[in-house]
Short mmCIF file of C-alpha atoms in Angstrom, two decimals:
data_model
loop_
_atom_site.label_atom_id
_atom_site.label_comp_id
_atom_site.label_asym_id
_atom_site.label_seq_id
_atom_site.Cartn_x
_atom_site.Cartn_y
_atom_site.Cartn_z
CA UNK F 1 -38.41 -18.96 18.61
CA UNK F 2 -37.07 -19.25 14.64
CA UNK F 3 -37.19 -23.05 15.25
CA UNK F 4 -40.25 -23.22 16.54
CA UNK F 5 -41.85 -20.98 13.59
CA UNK F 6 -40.36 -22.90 11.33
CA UNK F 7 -41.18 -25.92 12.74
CA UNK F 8 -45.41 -25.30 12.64
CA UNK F 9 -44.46 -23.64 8.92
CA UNK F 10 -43.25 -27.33 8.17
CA UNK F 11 -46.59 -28.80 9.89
CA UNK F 12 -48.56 -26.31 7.99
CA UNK F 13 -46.96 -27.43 4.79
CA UNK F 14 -47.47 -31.16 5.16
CA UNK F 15 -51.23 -30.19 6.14
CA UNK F 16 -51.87 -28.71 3.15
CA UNK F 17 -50.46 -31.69 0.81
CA UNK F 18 -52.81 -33.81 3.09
CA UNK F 19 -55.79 -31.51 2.09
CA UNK F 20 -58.03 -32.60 -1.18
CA UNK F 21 -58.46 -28.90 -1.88
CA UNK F 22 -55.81 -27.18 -3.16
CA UNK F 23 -56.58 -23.71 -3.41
CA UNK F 24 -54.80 -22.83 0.09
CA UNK F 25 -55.60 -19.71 0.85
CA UNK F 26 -57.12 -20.55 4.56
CA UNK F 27 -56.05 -23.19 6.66
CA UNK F 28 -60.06 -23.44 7.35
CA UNK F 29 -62.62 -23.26 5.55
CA UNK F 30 -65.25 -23.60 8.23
CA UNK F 31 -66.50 -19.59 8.82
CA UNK F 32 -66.77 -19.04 5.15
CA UNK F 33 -69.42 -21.90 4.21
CA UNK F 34 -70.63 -23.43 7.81
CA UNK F 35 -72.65 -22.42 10.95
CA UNK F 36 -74.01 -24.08 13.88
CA UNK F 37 -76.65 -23.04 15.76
CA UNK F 38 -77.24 -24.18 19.53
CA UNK F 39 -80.04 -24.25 22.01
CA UNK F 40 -78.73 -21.44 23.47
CA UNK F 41 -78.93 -19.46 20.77
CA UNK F 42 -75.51 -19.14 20.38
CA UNK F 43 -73.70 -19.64 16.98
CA UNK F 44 -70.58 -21.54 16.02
CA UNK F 45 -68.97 -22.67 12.84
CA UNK F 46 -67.10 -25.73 14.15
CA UNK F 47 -67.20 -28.56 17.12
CA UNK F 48 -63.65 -28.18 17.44
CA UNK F 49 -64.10 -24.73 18.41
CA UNK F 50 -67.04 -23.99 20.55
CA UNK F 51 -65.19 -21.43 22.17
CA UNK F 52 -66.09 -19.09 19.49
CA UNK F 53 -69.35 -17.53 19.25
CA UNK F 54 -69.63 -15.94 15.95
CA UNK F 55 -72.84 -14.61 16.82
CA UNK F 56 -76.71 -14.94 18.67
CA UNK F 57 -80.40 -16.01 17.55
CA UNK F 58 -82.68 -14.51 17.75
CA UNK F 59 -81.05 -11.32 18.44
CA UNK F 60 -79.75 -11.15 14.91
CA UNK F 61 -80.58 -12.64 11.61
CA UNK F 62 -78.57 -15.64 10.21
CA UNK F 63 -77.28 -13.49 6.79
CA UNK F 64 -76.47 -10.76 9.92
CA UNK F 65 -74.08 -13.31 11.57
CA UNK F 66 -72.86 -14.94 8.44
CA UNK F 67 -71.64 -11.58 7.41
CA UNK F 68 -70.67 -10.46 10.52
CA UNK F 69 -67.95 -8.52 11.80
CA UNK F 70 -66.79 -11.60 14.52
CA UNK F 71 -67.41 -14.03 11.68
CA UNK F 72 -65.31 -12.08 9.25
CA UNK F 73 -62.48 -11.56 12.13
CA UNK F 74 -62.02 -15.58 12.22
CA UNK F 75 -61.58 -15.77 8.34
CA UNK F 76 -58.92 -13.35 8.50
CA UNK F 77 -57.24 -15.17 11.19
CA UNK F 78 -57.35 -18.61 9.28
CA UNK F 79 -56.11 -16.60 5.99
CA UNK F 80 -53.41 -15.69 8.00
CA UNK F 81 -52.89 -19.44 9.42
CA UNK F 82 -53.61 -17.72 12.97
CA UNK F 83 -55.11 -20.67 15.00
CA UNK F 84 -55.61 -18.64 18.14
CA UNK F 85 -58.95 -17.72 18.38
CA UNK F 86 -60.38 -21.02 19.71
CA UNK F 87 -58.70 -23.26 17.19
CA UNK F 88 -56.48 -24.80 19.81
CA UNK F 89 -58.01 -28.06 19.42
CA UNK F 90 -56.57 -28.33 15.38
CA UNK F 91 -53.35 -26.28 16.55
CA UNK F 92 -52.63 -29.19 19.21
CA UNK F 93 -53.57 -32.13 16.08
CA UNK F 94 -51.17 -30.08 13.83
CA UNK F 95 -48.31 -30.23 16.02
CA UNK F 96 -49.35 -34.17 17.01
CA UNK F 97 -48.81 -34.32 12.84
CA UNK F 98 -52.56 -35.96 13.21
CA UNK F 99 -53.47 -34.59 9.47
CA UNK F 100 -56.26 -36.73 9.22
CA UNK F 101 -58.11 -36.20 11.66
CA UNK F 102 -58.35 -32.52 11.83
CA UNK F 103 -61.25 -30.85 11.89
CA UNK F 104 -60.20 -27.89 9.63
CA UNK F 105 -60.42 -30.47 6.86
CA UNK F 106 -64.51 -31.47 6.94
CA UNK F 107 -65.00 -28.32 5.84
CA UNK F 108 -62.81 -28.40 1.86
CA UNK F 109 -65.71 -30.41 0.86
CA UNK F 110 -68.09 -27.40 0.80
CA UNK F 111 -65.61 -24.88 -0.26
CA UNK F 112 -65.81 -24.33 -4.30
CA UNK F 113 -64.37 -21.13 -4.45
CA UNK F 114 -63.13 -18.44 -1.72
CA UNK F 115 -66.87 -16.97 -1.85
CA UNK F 116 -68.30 -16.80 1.42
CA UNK F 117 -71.45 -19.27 0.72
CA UNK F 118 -73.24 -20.86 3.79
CA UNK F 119 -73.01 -24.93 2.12
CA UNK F 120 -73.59 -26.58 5.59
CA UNK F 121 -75.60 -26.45 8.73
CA UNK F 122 -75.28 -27.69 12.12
CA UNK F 123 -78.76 -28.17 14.26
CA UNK F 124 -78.15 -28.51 18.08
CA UNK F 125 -81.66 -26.75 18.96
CA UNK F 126 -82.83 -28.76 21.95
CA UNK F 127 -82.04 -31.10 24.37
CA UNK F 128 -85.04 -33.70 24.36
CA UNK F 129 -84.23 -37.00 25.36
CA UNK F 130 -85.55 -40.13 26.88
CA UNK F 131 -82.14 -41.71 27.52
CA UNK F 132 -79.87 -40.94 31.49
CA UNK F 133 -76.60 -42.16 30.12
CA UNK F 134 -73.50 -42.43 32.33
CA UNK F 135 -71.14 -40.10 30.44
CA UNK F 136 -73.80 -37.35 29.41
CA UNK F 137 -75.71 -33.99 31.54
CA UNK F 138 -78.65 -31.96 31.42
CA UNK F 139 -77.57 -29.67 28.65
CA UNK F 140 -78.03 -32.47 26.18
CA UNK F 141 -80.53 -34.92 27.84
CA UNK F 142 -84.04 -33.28 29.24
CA UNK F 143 -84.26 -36.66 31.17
CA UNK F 144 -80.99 -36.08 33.31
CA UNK F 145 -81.95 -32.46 33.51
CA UNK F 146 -84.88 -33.41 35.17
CA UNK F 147 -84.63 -36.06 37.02
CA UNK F 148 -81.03 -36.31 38.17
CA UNK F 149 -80.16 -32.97 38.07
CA UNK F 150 -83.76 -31.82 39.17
CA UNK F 151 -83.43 -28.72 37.25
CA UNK F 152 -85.92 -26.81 35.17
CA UNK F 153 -86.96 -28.08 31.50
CA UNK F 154 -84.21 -26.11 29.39
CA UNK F 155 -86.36 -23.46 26.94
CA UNK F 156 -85.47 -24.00 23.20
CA UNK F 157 -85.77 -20.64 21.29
CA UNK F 158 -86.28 -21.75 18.09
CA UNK F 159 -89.99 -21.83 16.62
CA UNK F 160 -92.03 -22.23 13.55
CA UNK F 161 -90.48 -18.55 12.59
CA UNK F 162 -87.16 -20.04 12.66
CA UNK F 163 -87.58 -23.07 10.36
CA UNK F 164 -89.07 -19.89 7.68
CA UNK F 165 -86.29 -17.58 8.04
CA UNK F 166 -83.87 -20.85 6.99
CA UNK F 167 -85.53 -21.37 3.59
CA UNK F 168 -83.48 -19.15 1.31
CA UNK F 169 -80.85 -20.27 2.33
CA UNK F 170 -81.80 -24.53 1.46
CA UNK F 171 -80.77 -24.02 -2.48
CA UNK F 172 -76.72 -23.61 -1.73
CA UNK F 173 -76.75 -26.35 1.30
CA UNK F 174 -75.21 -29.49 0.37
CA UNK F 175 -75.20 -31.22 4.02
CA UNK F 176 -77.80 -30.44 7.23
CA UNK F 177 -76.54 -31.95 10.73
CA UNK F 178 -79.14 -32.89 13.53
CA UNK F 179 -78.20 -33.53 17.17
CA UNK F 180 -79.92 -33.70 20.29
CA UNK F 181 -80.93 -34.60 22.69
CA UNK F 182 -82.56 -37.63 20.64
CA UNK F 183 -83.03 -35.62 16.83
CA UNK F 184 -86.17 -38.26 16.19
CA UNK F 185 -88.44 -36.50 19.54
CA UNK F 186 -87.15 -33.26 18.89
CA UNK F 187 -90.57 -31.29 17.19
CA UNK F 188 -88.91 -28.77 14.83
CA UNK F 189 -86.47 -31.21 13.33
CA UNK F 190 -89.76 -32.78 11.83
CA UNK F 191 -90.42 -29.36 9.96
CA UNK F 192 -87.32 -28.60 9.02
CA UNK F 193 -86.60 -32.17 7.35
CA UNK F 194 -90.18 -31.34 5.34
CA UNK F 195 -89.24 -28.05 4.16
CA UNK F 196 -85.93 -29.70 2.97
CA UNK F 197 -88.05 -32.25 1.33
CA UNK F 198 -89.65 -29.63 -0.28
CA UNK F 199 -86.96 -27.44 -1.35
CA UNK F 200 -84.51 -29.17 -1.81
CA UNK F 201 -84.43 -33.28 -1.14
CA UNK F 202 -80.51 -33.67 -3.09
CA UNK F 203 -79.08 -32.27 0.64
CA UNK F 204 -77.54 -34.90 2.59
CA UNK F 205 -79.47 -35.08 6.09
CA UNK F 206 -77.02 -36.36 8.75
CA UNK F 207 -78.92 -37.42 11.94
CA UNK F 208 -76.84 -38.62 15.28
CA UNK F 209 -79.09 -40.51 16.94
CA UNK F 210 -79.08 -42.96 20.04
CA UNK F 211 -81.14 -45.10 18.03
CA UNK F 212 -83.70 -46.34 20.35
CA UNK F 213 -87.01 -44.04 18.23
CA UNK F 214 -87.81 -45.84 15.06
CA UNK F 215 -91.82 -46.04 14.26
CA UNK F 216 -93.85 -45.95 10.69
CA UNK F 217 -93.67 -42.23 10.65
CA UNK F 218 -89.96 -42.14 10.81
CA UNK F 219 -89.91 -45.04 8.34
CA UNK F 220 -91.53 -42.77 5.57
CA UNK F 221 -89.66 -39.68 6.21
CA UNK F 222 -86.32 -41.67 5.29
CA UNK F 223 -88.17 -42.62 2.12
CA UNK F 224 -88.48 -38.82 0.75
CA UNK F 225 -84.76 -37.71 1.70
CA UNK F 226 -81.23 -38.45 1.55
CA UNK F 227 -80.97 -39.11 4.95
CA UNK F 228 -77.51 -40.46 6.69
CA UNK F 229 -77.24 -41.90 10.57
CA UNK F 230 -74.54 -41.73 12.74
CA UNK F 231 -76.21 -44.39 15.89
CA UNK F 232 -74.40 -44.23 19.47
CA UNK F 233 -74.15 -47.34 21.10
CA UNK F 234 -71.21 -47.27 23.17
CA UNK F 235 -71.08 -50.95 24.40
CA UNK F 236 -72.83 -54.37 22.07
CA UNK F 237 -72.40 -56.51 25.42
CA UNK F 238 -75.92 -56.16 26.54
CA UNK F 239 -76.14 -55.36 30.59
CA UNK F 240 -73.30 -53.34 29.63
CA UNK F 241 -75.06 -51.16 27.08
CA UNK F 242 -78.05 -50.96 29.53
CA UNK F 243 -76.17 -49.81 31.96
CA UNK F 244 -74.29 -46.84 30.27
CA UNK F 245 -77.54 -45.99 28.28
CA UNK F 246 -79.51 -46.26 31.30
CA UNK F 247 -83.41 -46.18 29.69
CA UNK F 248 -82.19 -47.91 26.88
CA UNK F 249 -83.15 -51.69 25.72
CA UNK F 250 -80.42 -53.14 23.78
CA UNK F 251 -82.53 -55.56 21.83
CA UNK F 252 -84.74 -52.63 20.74
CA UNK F 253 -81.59 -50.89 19.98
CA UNK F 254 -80.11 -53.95 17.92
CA UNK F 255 -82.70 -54.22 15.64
CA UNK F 256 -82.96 -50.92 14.83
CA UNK F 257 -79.81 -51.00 13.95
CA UNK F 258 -80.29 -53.62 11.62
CA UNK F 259 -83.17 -51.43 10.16
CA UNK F 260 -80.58 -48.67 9.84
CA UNK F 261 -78.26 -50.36 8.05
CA UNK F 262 -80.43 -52.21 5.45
CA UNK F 263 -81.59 -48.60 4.74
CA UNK F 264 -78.01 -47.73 4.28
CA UNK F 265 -77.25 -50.83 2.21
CA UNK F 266 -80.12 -50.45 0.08
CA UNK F 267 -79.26 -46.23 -0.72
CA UNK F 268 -75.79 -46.74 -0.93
CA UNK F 269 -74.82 -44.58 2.30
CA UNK F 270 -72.47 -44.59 4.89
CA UNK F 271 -73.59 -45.89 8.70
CA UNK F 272 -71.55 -44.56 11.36
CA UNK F 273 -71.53 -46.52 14.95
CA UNK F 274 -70.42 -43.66 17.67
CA UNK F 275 -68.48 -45.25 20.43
CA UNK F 276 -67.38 -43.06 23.54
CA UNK F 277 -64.12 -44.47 24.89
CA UNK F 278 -64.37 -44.74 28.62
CA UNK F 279 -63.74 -47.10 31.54
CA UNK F 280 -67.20 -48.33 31.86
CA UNK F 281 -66.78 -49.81 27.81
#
């Protein structure tokens, strides 16, 4: 058992001289600065760990979770280096030695002192869709939901009362993350990227998008925001992208990808392509 111990002491070590913040006082930084909310209306700080539900809208208030007694349980577990509570997923990259991509490091960035400031939101509020594809299911494409899985239309909770109870908090957030279903039919998203606009337009708007929806009102939303675009595409042989995007038209898709990434050219920002490994790609 000593070897072992002293072994994941070593990894621990060696994770933290990977790390761009220094001040190591938690191997994660996530509960103290992030949350994500979900259709359900359960809340999360991390991908890596959606295991761990730090807490449910709209049955409590967001500075009621962020302050919680669940949320403030985690942070004393990752002060302690304690990976247990759903954090198998950076436990298992630790031990692999894979410093770089663990997910316990995204979250230094928004970490300026051991405060517990919420810096960065995570938007996963409905599933709205108009692509089928191969490797996806109903809880994050309406279209699947209803027509493969012939299943009811999944009920988002989140309403015009929502996007006001987020505005206090839009003066400390650095980066906002939007996910679907398809982010660019989702309603609310609209409202919430204008009341960033309008509080604060310096926060960095990261959309993952399937990239298929791109019309003039899209076109001059990008203008009034720092917005960033993470585009799935999966396959650039066309019957093969059709195919796994089932919906989808892959010269549509191409040039608004080109669209994309002149907009990222021309702002200086990063373009992500998401590719999901399979046997079909």
């Amino acid at each position: 058992m000593s070897k072992i111990i002293k072994y994941i002491n070593k990894n621990f070590l060696w994770y933290n001289l990977k790390r761009q913040w220094k001040n190591h006082w938690s191997f994660c930084c996530a509960p103290f600065n992030t949350l994500e909310f979900h259709i359900d209306g359960g809340i999360r700080v991390c991908c890596g760990n959606r295991y761990k539900i730090v807490g449910h809208y709209p049955e409590q208030d967001i500075d009621g979770i962020f302050n919680g007694l669940v949320i403030n349980k985690l942070r004393d577990n990752l002060k302690n280096y304690d990976l247990s509570d759903g954090c198998q997923m950076c436990y298992r990259m630790l031990l692999n030695r894979d410093y770089v991509n663990l997910f316990a490091k995204d979250y230094d960035i928004f970490q300026i002192s051991s405060d517990e400031i919420l810096r960065n939101l995570k938007f996963e509020l409905s599933n709205i869709c108009n692509l089928e594809c191969e490797m996806c299911w109903g809880e994050l494409s309406s279209s699947i939901r209803r027509n493969i899985e012939h299943l009811p239309p999944q009920k988002s909770i989140y309403s015009d009362d929502f996007v006001e109870k987020l505005k206090p908090y839009w003066k400390n957030i650095q980066k906002a993350t939007f996910l679907g279903g398809e982010p660019f039919l989702i309603p609310i998203y609209y409202k919430i990227w204008e009341d960033i606009i309008q509080n604060n337009p310096e926060i960095d708007i990261f959309i993952i998008t399937n990239g298929t929806i791109l019309n003039k009102k899209i076109k001059e939303l990008l203008k009034s925001a720092k917005f960033y675009f993470a585009i799935s595409i999966d396959s650039f042989n066309k019957d093969n992208y059709e195919k796994i995007r089932r919906n989808a038209s892959f010269d549509a898709t191409m040039q608004n990808l080109d669209y994309f990434y002149e907009y990222s050219k021309y702002y200086n920002r990063k373009l992500t392509v998401n590719i999901c490994p399979m046997q079909q790609n």
